[in-house]
Coordinates of N, CA and C in Angstrom, one line a residue:
M442 N -6.1 41.0 13.9 CA -5.4 40.3 12.9 C -4.5 41.4 12.2
T443 N -3.3 41.0 12.0 CA -2.3 41.9 11.3 C -2.2 41.5 9.8
Y444 N -2.4 42.5 9.0 CA -2.3 42.2 7.5 C -0.8 42.2 7.1
S445 N -0.5 41.4 6.1 CA 0.9 41.3 5.7 C 1.3 42.6 5.0
I446 N 2.6 42.8 4.9 CA 3.1 44.0 4.2 C 2.8 43.9 2.7
D447 N 2.8 42.7 2.1 CA 2.5 42.6 0.7 C 1.1 43.1 0.4
Y448 N 0.1 42.7 1.3 CA -1.3 43.1 1.2 C -1.4 44.6 1.3
R449 N -0.7 45.1 2.3 CA -0.7 46.6 2.5 C -0.2 47.3 1.3
K450 N 0.9 46.8 0.7 CA 1.5 47.5 -0.5 C 0.5 47.4 -1.6
Q451 N -0.2 46.3 -1.8 CA -1.2 46.1 -2.8 C -2.3 47.1 -2.7
V452 N -2.8 47.3 -1.5 CA -3.9 48.3 -1.3 C -3.4 49.7 -1.6
L453 N -2.2 50.1 -1.1 CA -1.6 51.4 -1.4 C -1.3 51.6 -2.9
S454 N -0.9 50.5 -3.6 CA -0.6 50.7 -5.0 C -1.9 50.9 -5.8
S455 N -3.0 50.3 -5.3 CA -4.3 50.6 -6.0 C -4.7 52.0 -5.8
I456 N -4.4 52.6 -4.7 CA -4.7 54.0 -4.4 C -3.8 54.9 -5.3
A457 N -2.5 54.5 -5.4 CA -1.5 55.2 -6.2 C -1.9 55.2 -7.7
N458 N -2.6 54.1 -8.1 CA -3.0 54.0 -9.5 C -4.3 54.6 -9.8
G459 N -4.9 55.4 -8.9 CA -6.0 56.2 -9.2 C -7.3 55.8 -8.4
M460 N -7.3 54.7 -7.7 CA -8.5 54.4 -6.9 C -8.5 55.3 -5.6
T461 N -9.7 55.8 -5.3 CA -9.9 56.6 -4.1 C -9.8 55.8 -2.9
I462 N -9.5 56.4 -1.8 CA -9.4 55.7 -0.5 C -10.7 55.1 -0.1
R463 N -11.8 55.8 -0.4 CA -13.1 55.3 0.0 C -13.4 54.0 -0.9
K464 N -13.2 54.1 -2.2 CA -13.4 52.9 -3.0 C -12.5 51.8 -2.6
A465 N -11.3 52.1 -2.3 CA -10.4 51.0 -1.9 C -10.8 50.4 -0.6
S466 N -11.4 51.2 0.3 CA -11.9 50.6 1.6 C -13.1 49.7 1.4
L467 N -13.9 50.1 0.5 CA -15.1 49.2 0.1 C -14.6 47.9 -0.6
F468 N -13.7 48.1 -1.6 CA -13.2 47.0 -2.4 C -12.5 45.9 -1.5
Y469 N -11.6 46.4 -0.6 CA -10.8 45.5 0.2 C -11.4 45.2 1.5
G470 N -12.5 45.8 1.9 CA -13.2 45.5 3.1 C -12.4 46.1 4.3
L471 N -11.8 47.2 4.2 CA -11.0 47.9 5.2 C -11.7 49.2 5.6
S472 N -11.3 49.7 6.7 CA -11.8 51.1 7.1 C -10.8 52.1 6.5
T473 N -11.4 53.3 6.3 CA -10.6 54.4 5.7 C -9.5 54.8 6.6
S474 N -9.7 54.7 7.9 CA -8.7 55.1 8.9 C -7.5 54.1 8.9
T475 N -7.8 52.8 8.6 CA -6.7 51.8 8.5 C -5.8 52.2 7.3
I476 N -6.5 52.5 6.2 CA -5.7 52.9 5.0 C -4.9 54.1 5.2
H477 N -5.4 55.1 5.9 CA -4.7 56.3 6.2 C -3.5 56.0 7.1
S478 N -3.7 55.1 8.1 CA -2.6 54.8 9.0 C -1.5 54.0 8.2
W479 N -1.9 53.2 7.2 CA -0.9 52.5 6.4 C -0.1 53.5 5.5
Q480 N -0.8 54.6 5.1 CA -0.1 55.6 4.3 C 1.0 56.3 5.2
Q481 N 0.7 56.4 6.5 CA 1.7 57.1 7.4 C 2.8 56.1 7.7
N482 N 2.5 54.9 8.0 CA 3.5 53.9 8.5 C 3.1 52.6 8.0
L483 N 3.8 52.0 7.0 CA 3.5 50.7 6.4 C 3.7 49.5 7.3
V484 N 4.8 49.6 8.1 CA 5.2 48.5 9.0 C 4.3 48.5 10.3
P485 N 3.7 47.4 10.7 CA 3.0 47.4 11.9 C 3.8 47.6 13.2
K486 N 3.3 48.2 14.2 CA 4.0 48.4 15.4 C 4.1 47.2 16.3
K487 N 5.2 46.9 16.8 CA 5.4 45.7 17.6 C 5.7 46.0 19.1
T488 N 5.9 47.2 19.4 CA 6.2 47.6 20.8 C 5.3 48.8 21.2
R489 N 5.2 49.0 22.5 CA 4.5 50.2 23.0 C 5.5 51.2 23.5
N490 N 5.2 52.5 23.3 CA 6.0 53.6 23.8 C 5.7 54.0 25.2
K491 N 4.7 53.4 25.7 CA 4.1 53.8 27.0 C 4.6 52.8 28.1
A492 N 4.8 53.3 29.3 CA 5.1 52.4 30.4 C 4.0 51.5 30.7
P493 N 4.2 50.2 31.0 CA 3.1 49.3 31.2 C 2.1 49.6 32.3
T494 N 2.6 50.3 33.4 CA 1.7 50.5 34.5 C 2.2 51.7 35.3
K495 N 1.2 52.2 36.0 CA 1.5 53.3 37.0 C 1.9 52.8 38.3
I496 N 1.5 51.6 38.6 CA 1.7 51.0 39.9 C 3.0 50.2 39.9
P497 N 3.9 50.6 40.8 CA 5.2 49.8 40.9 C 4.9 48.4 41.4
D498 N 5.5 47.4 40.8 CA 5.3 46.0 41.2 C 5.7 45.7 42.6
D499 N 6.9 46.3 43.0 CA 7.4 46.0 44.3 C 6.5 46.6 45.4
A500 N 5.9 47.8 45.1 CA 5.0 48.4 46.1 C 3.8 47.6 46.3
L501 N 3.2 47.1 45.2 CA 2.0 46.3 45.2 C 2.3 45.0 45.9
I502 N 3.4 44.3 45.7 CA 3.7 43.1 46.3 C 3.9 43.3 47.8
E503 N 4.5 44.4 48.2 CA 4.7 44.7 49.6 C 3.3 45.0 50.3
D504 N 2.4 45.7 49.6 CA 1.1 45.9 50.1 C 0.3 44.7 50.3
V505 N 0.4 43.7 49.4 CA -0.3 42.4 49.5 C 0.3 41.7 50.7
K506 N 1.6 41.7 50.9 CA 2.2 41.0 52.0 C 1.7 41.6 53.4
R507 N 1.7 42.9 53.4 CA 1.3 43.6 54.6 C -0.2 43.5 54.9
Y508 N -1.0 43.6 53.9 CA -2.5 43.6 54.1 C -3.1 42.5 53.2
P509 N -3.0 41.3 53.5 CA -3.4 40.2 52.6 C -4.9 40.1 52.4
D510 N -5.7 40.6 53.3 CA -7.2 40.5 53.2 C -7.9 41.7 52.7
D511 N -7.1 42.7 52.3 CA -7.8 44.0 51.9 C -8.4 43.9 50.6
Y512 N -9.4 44.8 50.4 CA -10.1 44.8 49.1 C -9.3 45.7 48.1
N513 N -9.6 45.6 46.8 CA -8.9 46.4 45.8 C -9.1 47.9 46.0
H514 N -10.3 48.3 46.5 CA -10.5 49.7 46.7 C -9.6 50.3 47.8
E515 N -9.3 49.4 48.8 CA -8.4 49.9 49.9 C -7.0 50.0 49.4
R516 N -6.6 49.0 48.6 CA -5.2 49.1 48.0 C -5.1 50.3 47.1
A517 N -6.1 50.5 46.3 CA -6.1 51.7 45.4 C -6.0 53.0 46.1
H518 N -6.7 53.1 47.2 CA -6.6 54.3 48.0 C -5.2 54.5 48.6
R519 N -4.5 53.4 49.0 CA -3.2 53.5 49.6 C -2.2 53.8 48.5
L520 N -2.3 53.2 47.3 CA -1.3 53.4 46.2 C -1.7 54.5 45.2
N521 N -2.8 55.2 45.5 CA -3.2 56.4 44.7 C -3.4 56.0 43.3
C522 N -4.3 55.0 43.0 CA -4.7 54.6 41.7 C -6.1 54.1 41.7
S523 N -6.5 53.5 40.6 CA -7.9 53.1 40.5 C -8.0 51.6 40.9
R524 N -9.3 51.2 41.2 CA -9.5 49.8 41.5 C -9.2 48.9 40.4
T525 N -9.6 49.3 39.2 CA -9.3 48.6 38.0 C -7.8 48.4 37.7
G526 N -7.0 49.5 38.0 CA -5.6 49.4 37.9 C -5.0 48.3 38.9
I527 N -5.5 48.3 40.1 CA -5.1 47.3 41.1 C -5.4 45.9 40.5
F528 N -6.7 45.7 40.1 CA -7.1 44.4 39.6 C -6.2 43.9 38.4
N529 N -5.9 44.8 37.5 CA -5.1 44.4 36.3 C -3.6 44.1 36.8
A530 N -3.1 44.9 37.7 CA -1.7 44.7 38.2 C -1.6 43.4 38.9
L531 N -2.6 43.1 39.8 CA -2.6 41.8 40.5 C -2.7 40.6 39.5
K532 N -3.5 40.8 38.5 CA -3.7 39.7 37.5 C -2.4 39.5 36.7
R533 N -1.7 40.7 36.4 CA -0.4 40.6 35.6 C 0.6 39.9 36.5
L534 N 0.6 40.1 37.8 CA 1.6 39.5 38.7 C 1.2 38.1 39.1
G535 N 0.0 37.7 38.8 CA -0.4 36.3 39.1 C -0.8 36.1 40.6
I536 N -1.3 37.2 41.2 CA -1.6 37.2 42.6 C -3.1 37.0 42.7
S537 N -3.6 36.0 43.4 CA -5.0 35.7 43.5 C -5.5 36.5 44.7
Q538 N -6.8 36.8 44.6 CA -7.5 37.6 45.7 C -8.4 36.7 46.5
K539 N -8.2 35.5 46.7 CA -9.1 34.7 47.5 C -8.9 35.0 49.0
K540 N -10.0 35.1 49.6 CA -10.0 35.5 51.1 C -9.9 34.2 51.9
D541 N -9.3 34.4 53.0 CA -9.2 33.3 54.1 C -10.1 33.9 55.2
L542 N -11.3 33.4 55.3 CA -12.3 33.9 56.2 C -11.9 33.6 57.7
S543 N -11.1 32.6 57.9 CA -10.7 32.3 59.3 C -9.7 33.4 59.8
T544 N -9.0 34.1 59.0 CA -8.1 35.1 59.5 C -8.6 36.5 59.2
S545 N -9.7 36.7 58.6 CA -10.2 38.0 58.3 C -10.7 38.8 59.5
Q546 N -10.3 40.0 59.6 CA -10.7 40.9 60.7 C -12.0 41.5 60.5
S547 N -12.5 41.6 59.2 CA -13.7 42.3 58.9 C -14.9 41.4 59.0
V548 N -14.8 40.0 59.0 CA -15.9 39.1 59.1 C -15.7 38.2 60.4
S549 N -16.7 38.3 61.2 CA -16.5 37.5 62.4 C -16.7 36.0 62.1
N550 N -16.3 35.1 63.0 CA -16.4 33.7 62.7 C -17.9 33.2 62.7
K551 N -18.7 33.9 63.4 CA -20.2 33.6 63.4 C -20.7 33.8 62.0
K552 N -20.4 35.0 61.4 CA -20.9 35.3 60.0 C -20.2 34.4 59.0
S553 N -19.0 34.0 59.1 CA -18.3 33.2 58.1 C -18.7 31.8 58.1
G554 N -19.5 31.3 59.1 CA -19.9 30.0 59.2 C -18.8 29.0 59.7
L555 N -17.7 29.6 60.3 CA -16.7 28.7 60.8 C -16.9 28.6 62.3
S556 N -16.7 27.4 62.8 CA -16.8 27.2 64.3 C -15.5 27.4 64.9
E557 N -15.5 27.8 66.2 CA -14.3 28.2 66.9 C -13.7 27.0 67.6

């Protein structure tokens, strides 16, 4: 939840009028680190300064097209990142990881329960 700028100004004016940060945090139900960050920058941040991902979208899409039945750890090894990073990037791109057991090379038809 983002607090309004008026509320932030009210908390900071209480501190300017002699209330300690600790007393203000107890009175307003805030953490002291929140009040310190408001003293540094009153306006809430709306953007990130960091790139959204280490994994290029086009490289991941090409990898999914080339190896549709591979696991996330195999993609992570090829793209030099973590399995969690692959999972989050696939989720961001809206790519589902459902396996088609009829075309999988790692599971035989006998194990998959499919008849030939």
